[in-house]
C-alpha positions as a printed NumPy array, in Angstrom:
array([[ 54.341, 114.279, 126.815],
       [ 52.331, 116.827, 128.773],
       [ 52.788, 119.224, 125.841],
       [ 50.302, 117.145, 123.859],
       [ 47.511, 118.187, 126.245],
       [ 47.972, 121.856, 125.317],
       [ 46.815, 121.491, 121.699],
       [ 43.6  , 120.516, 119.958],
       [ 45.356, 119.014, 116.92 ],
       [ 48.674, 117.234, 116.426],
       [ 50.766, 116.274, 113.394],
       [ 53.425, 113.737, 114.44 ],
       [ 56.198, 112.125, 112.402],
       [ 58.772, 109.367, 112.778],
       [ 61.599, 107.609, 110.921],
       [ 61.888, 103.799, 110.86 ],
       [ 64.966, 101.8  , 111.899],
       [ 65.568,  98.261, 110.687],
       [ 65.611,  96.668, 114.141],
       [ 63.447,  93.69 , 113.227],
       [ 61.266,  94.359, 116.28 ],
       [ 57.474,  94.64 , 116.256],
       [ 57.423,  97.799, 118.39 ],
       [ 59.562, 100.859, 119.173],
       [ 60.785, 100.993, 115.594],
       [ 61.558, 104.721, 115.354],
       [ 64.93 , 104.233, 117.057],
       [ 64.53 , 107.583, 118.814],
       [ 63.591, 108.871, 122.257],
       [ 59.998, 109.141, 121.054],
       [ 59.577, 105.406, 121.586],
       [ 59.801, 105.878, 125.346],
       [ 57.264, 108.718, 125.216],
       [ 54.75 , 106.823, 123.075],
       [ 54.814, 103.7  , 125.249],
       [ 55.439, 105.463, 128.548],
       [ 54.404, 109.006, 129.354],
       [ 51.635, 109.244, 126.753],
       [ 49.84 , 106.26 , 128.248],
       [ 49.085, 108.401, 131.301],
       [ 47.404, 111.233, 129.378],
       [ 43.626, 111.394, 129.799],
       [ 42.563, 113.954, 127.177],
       [ 43.936, 112.447, 123.971],
       [ 40.492, 111.164, 122.958],
       [ 39.548, 114.738, 122.057],
       [ 42.574, 115.302, 119.802],
       [ 42.613, 115.336, 116.013],
       [ 45.852, 113.689, 114.944],
       [ 47.661, 112.949, 111.676],
       [ 50.937, 111.05 , 111.26 ],
       [ 53.74 , 111.069, 108.695],
       [ 56.928, 109.067, 108.272],
       [ 60.185, 108.623, 106.389],
       [ 61.538, 105.433, 104.854],
       [ 63.413, 103.72 , 102.007],
       [ 60.862, 101.719,  99.997],
       [ 63.486,  99.993,  97.817],
       [ 66.085,  98.827, 100.34 ],
       [ 63.363,  97.963, 102.872],
       [ 60.512,  97.032, 100.525],
       [ 59.034,  94.496, 102.956],
       [ 58.788,  96.845, 105.948],
       [ 58.604, 100.323, 104.431],
       [ 57.976, 103.01 , 107.084],
       [ 56.695, 100.458, 109.608],
       [ 57.167, 102.871, 112.517],
       [ 54.538, 105.212, 111.022],
       [ 51.959, 102.449, 111.291],
       [ 53.108, 101.729, 114.823],
       [ 52.757, 105.395, 115.781],
       [ 49.272, 105.477, 114.244],
       [ 48.193, 102.424, 116.253],
       [ 49.502, 103.838, 119.545],
       [ 47.568, 107.073, 119.068],
       [ 44.442, 105.346, 117.798],
       [ 44.421, 103.012, 120.818],
       [ 44.614, 106.064, 123.078],
       [ 41.391, 107.333, 121.491],
       [ 42.685, 109.987, 119.097],
       [ 40.625, 110.978, 116.054],
       [ 43.016, 109.896, 113.276],
       [ 43.06 , 111.847, 109.988],
       [ 45.187, 112.074, 106.852],
       [ 45.189, 108.669, 105.153],
       [ 46.893, 108.78 , 101.731],
       [ 46.946, 106.784,  98.495],
       [ 49.629, 104.147,  97.871],
       [ 49.731, 105.026,  94.171],
       [ 53.246, 105.731,  92.892],
       [ 55.082, 103.778,  95.616],
       [ 57.181, 100.658,  94.964],
       [ 57.123,  98.949,  98.373],
       [ 55.966,  95.358,  98.915],
       [ 54.714,  95.455, 102.5  ],
       [ 54.288,  98.043, 105.246],
       [ 52.694,  98.19 , 108.689],
       [ 51.517, 101.661, 107.699],
       [ 48.913, 100.192, 105.317],
       [ 45.268, 100.49 , 106.341],
       [ 42.985,  98.841, 103.784],
       [ 44.057, 100.213, 100.397],
       [ 45.742, 103.337, 101.817],
       [ 48.587, 104.451, 104.052],
       [ 47.614, 105.573, 107.552],
       [ 49.332, 108.927, 106.933],
       [ 51.84 , 110.677, 104.678],
       [ 54.949, 108.649, 103.743],
       [ 57.975, 110.308, 102.128],
       [ 61.011, 108.613, 100.604],
       [ 63.962, 111.033, 100.443],
       [ 66.223, 108.279,  99.067],
       [ 64.281, 107.135,  95.996],
       [ 61.519, 109.702,  95.436],
       [ 62.801, 112.97 ,  96.877],
       [ 61.446, 114.913,  93.895],
       [ 57.899, 113.853,  94.822],
       [ 58.017, 114.898,  98.489],
       [ 57.114, 118.57 ,  98.042],
       [ 53.913, 117.871,  96.107],
       [ 52.954, 115.075,  98.487],
       [ 53.35 , 117.397, 101.479],
       [ 51.329, 120.204,  99.858],
       [ 48.509, 117.849,  98.849],
       [ 48.452, 116.337, 102.327],
       [ 48.16 , 119.715, 104.046],
       [ 45.206, 120.635, 101.825],
       [ 43.64 , 117.281, 102.645],
       [ 44.057, 117.778, 106.409],
       [ 42.46 , 121.208, 106.203],
       [ 39.558, 119.748, 104.248],
       [ 39.183, 116.986, 106.846],
       [ 38.805, 119.665, 109.525],
       [ 41.998, 119.234, 111.513],
       [ 41.888, 122.886, 112.569],
       [ 38.187, 122.947, 113.385],
       [ 37.399, 122.828, 117.108],
       [ 34.617, 120.741, 118.608],
       [ 32.977, 117.608, 117.216],
       [ 34.398, 114.901, 115.048],
       [ 36.188, 115.758, 111.855],
       [ 34.45 , 114.995, 108.566],
       [ 36.492, 113.545, 105.717],
       [ 35.794, 115.444, 102.5  ],
       [ 37.285, 116.222,  99.127],
       [ 39.924, 118.991,  99.202],
       [ 38.204, 122.375,  99.075],
       [ 39.186, 126.021,  99.124],
       [ 41.566, 126.778, 101.983],
       [ 39.902, 128.71 , 104.786],
       [ 41.479, 131.002, 107.328],
       [ 43.417, 128.958, 109.849],
       [ 45.872, 129.482, 112.667],
       [ 49.502, 128.444, 112.94 ],
       [ 51.441, 127.397, 116.036],
       [ 54.47 , 128.88 , 117.648],
       [ 57.805, 127.594, 116.199],
       [ 58.188, 123.903, 117.005],
       [ 61.331, 122.751, 118.754],
       [ 63.103, 119.902, 116.949],
       [ 63.442, 116.798, 119.116],
       [ 65.933, 114.131, 117.989],
       [ 65.133, 112.496, 114.657],
       [ 61.347, 112.49 , 115.018],
       [ 59.634, 115.784, 114.195],
       [ 56.435, 117.103, 115.79 ],
       [ 54.263, 119.896, 114.488],
       [ 51.485, 121.113, 116.772],
       [ 48.577, 123.07 , 115.322],
       [ 46.061, 125.215, 117.225],
       [ 43.175, 127.373, 116.072],
       [ 43.515, 130.306, 118.41 ],
       [ 44.251, 133.244, 116.062],
       [ 43.132, 134.006, 112.463],
       [ 45.634, 133.411, 109.681],
       [ 45.721, 131.799, 106.219],
       [ 45.987, 128.283, 104.851],
       [ 49.077, 129.29 , 102.91 ],
       [ 50.868, 130.153, 106.159],
       [ 49.994, 126.74 , 107.608],
       [ 51.328, 125.12 , 104.445],
       [ 54.54 , 127.174, 104.645],
       [ 54.969, 126.096, 108.264],
       [ 54.776, 122.387, 107.405],
       [ 57.138, 122.847, 104.452],
       [ 59.601, 124.605, 106.76 ],
       [ 59.495, 121.716, 109.255],
       [ 60.009, 119.227, 106.411],
       [ 63.024, 121.228, 105.176],
       [ 64.538, 121.197, 108.678],
       [ 64.185, 117.415, 108.888],
       [ 65.779, 116.941, 105.467],
       [ 68.651, 119.223, 106.485],
       [ 69.17 , 117.169, 109.651],
       [ 69.348, 113.963, 107.61 ],
       [ 71.842, 115.532, 105.186],
       [ 74.033, 116.77 , 108.054],
       [ 74.052, 113.318, 109.648],
       [ 74.972, 111.78 , 106.285],
       [ 77.919, 114.181, 105.893],
       [ 79.162, 113.406, 109.402],
       [ 78.939, 109.687, 108.687],
       [ 80.791, 110.064, 105.395],
       [ 83.536, 112.059, 107.092],
       [ 83.955, 109.418, 109.795],
       [ 84.125, 106.613, 107.248],
       [ 86.875, 108.337, 105.274],
       [ 89.082, 108.122, 108.353],
       [ 88.385, 104.4  , 108.821],
       [ 90.823, 102.017, 107.062],
       [ 89.328,  99.405, 104.762],
       [ 90.482,  96.831, 102.221],
       [ 89.306,  96.692,  98.587],
       [ 86.997,  93.808,  99.403],
       [ 85.619,  94.945, 102.735],
       [ 83.308,  97.904, 103.486],
       [ 84.787, 100.592, 105.714],
       [ 84.605,  99.524, 109.334],
       [ 84.169,  95.822, 108.481],
       [ 80.974,  93.787, 108.172],
       [ 80.886,  92.044, 111.555],
       [ 77.485,  92.56 , 113.132],
       [ 76.147,  94.548, 110.158],
       [ 73.46 ,  93.421, 107.721],
       [ 73.615,  94.639, 104.079],
       [ 70.554,  96.116, 102.332],
       [ 71.208,  96.864,  98.665],
       [ 69.293,  99.605,  96.811],
       [ 69.382,  98.955,  93.036],
       [ 68.192, 102.486,  92.253],
       [ 70.999, 104.26 ,  94.067],
       [ 73.439, 101.331,  93.64 ],
       [ 74.389, 101.723,  97.288],
       [ 74.344,  99.254, 100.147],
       [ 73.2  , 100.256, 103.635],
       [ 74.982,  98.242, 106.341],
       [ 72.786,  98.176, 109.461],
       [ 73.925,  97.182, 112.955],
       [ 72.097,  94.439, 114.837],
       [ 70.348,  96.969, 117.097],
       [ 69.243,  99.022, 114.081],
       [ 70.65 , 102.25 , 115.491],
       [ 73.91 , 102.429, 113.516],
       [ 74.418, 102.236, 109.76 ],
       [ 76.69 , 103.3  , 106.911],
       [ 76.609, 103.196, 103.115],
       [ 78.96 , 101.727, 100.498],
       [ 79.005, 101.899,  96.714],
       [ 80.136,  98.847,  94.74 ],
       [ 82.455,  99.554,  91.791],
       [ 83.811,  96.702,  89.649],
       [ 87.51 ,  97.014,  88.792],
       [ 88.622,  96.51 ,  85.173],
       [ 91.625,  94.408,  86.264],
       [ 89.694,  92.099,  88.549],
       [ 86.272,  90.612,  89.071],
       [ 86.394,  91.538,  92.757],
       [ 84.142,  94.47 ,  93.78 ],
       [ 85.541,  97.587,  95.388],
       [ 83.458,  99.004,  98.245],
       [ 83.709, 102.742,  98.734],
       [ 81.781, 104.943, 101.142]])
């Protein structure tokens, strides 16, 4: 957590696990940092901060990207100058703790149902943050319409920590807005690659788990189903929200019973 003190601006992101809890919803080690170590920091009130998150707005329409809203509230309570609210237009969720008024508290991306929209959303958000003055030092940031990108500075490569990604931005050396945009796109690509790798590992493990035609691989005991009509897949989530797997329902021509396949 002490790393946060070294930078004037922070862009922080988190996934959301379906734990059913009101707090610590990211399901990662960041939860302990947000509610533990960060509470001891004294200089966060001077930081300009923006948050982003990942979620499935169809399978979890009633709590889409809740952890992003939780992260926003933790940082706001600590006195950070929060930037980067975005429009809810184009989303299909029903409820979310990330909603502030008629906007989201930060950038929300859905790699399950709207992956083709993520790149544009990220680019537009970066331009917005630059216009809001996230890289300007001293004084409060002013929210404005996106303008021409000015010279900015980019940070050193950010180390990936568990599932939650952090990008730290400073304004110490001259550079270009395009380089800052490329940096954020690179971090987003790394996170997407991590999710894909985890999905492949899960699929491989499920193939080695025996199952019957009527039962999802690994059984259903202790798992709650969440069906996504767009992908026609069901996510089975463990009671603690930290373990899940997917099945696809295929109706057999010789029987009315569904066949679950990973």
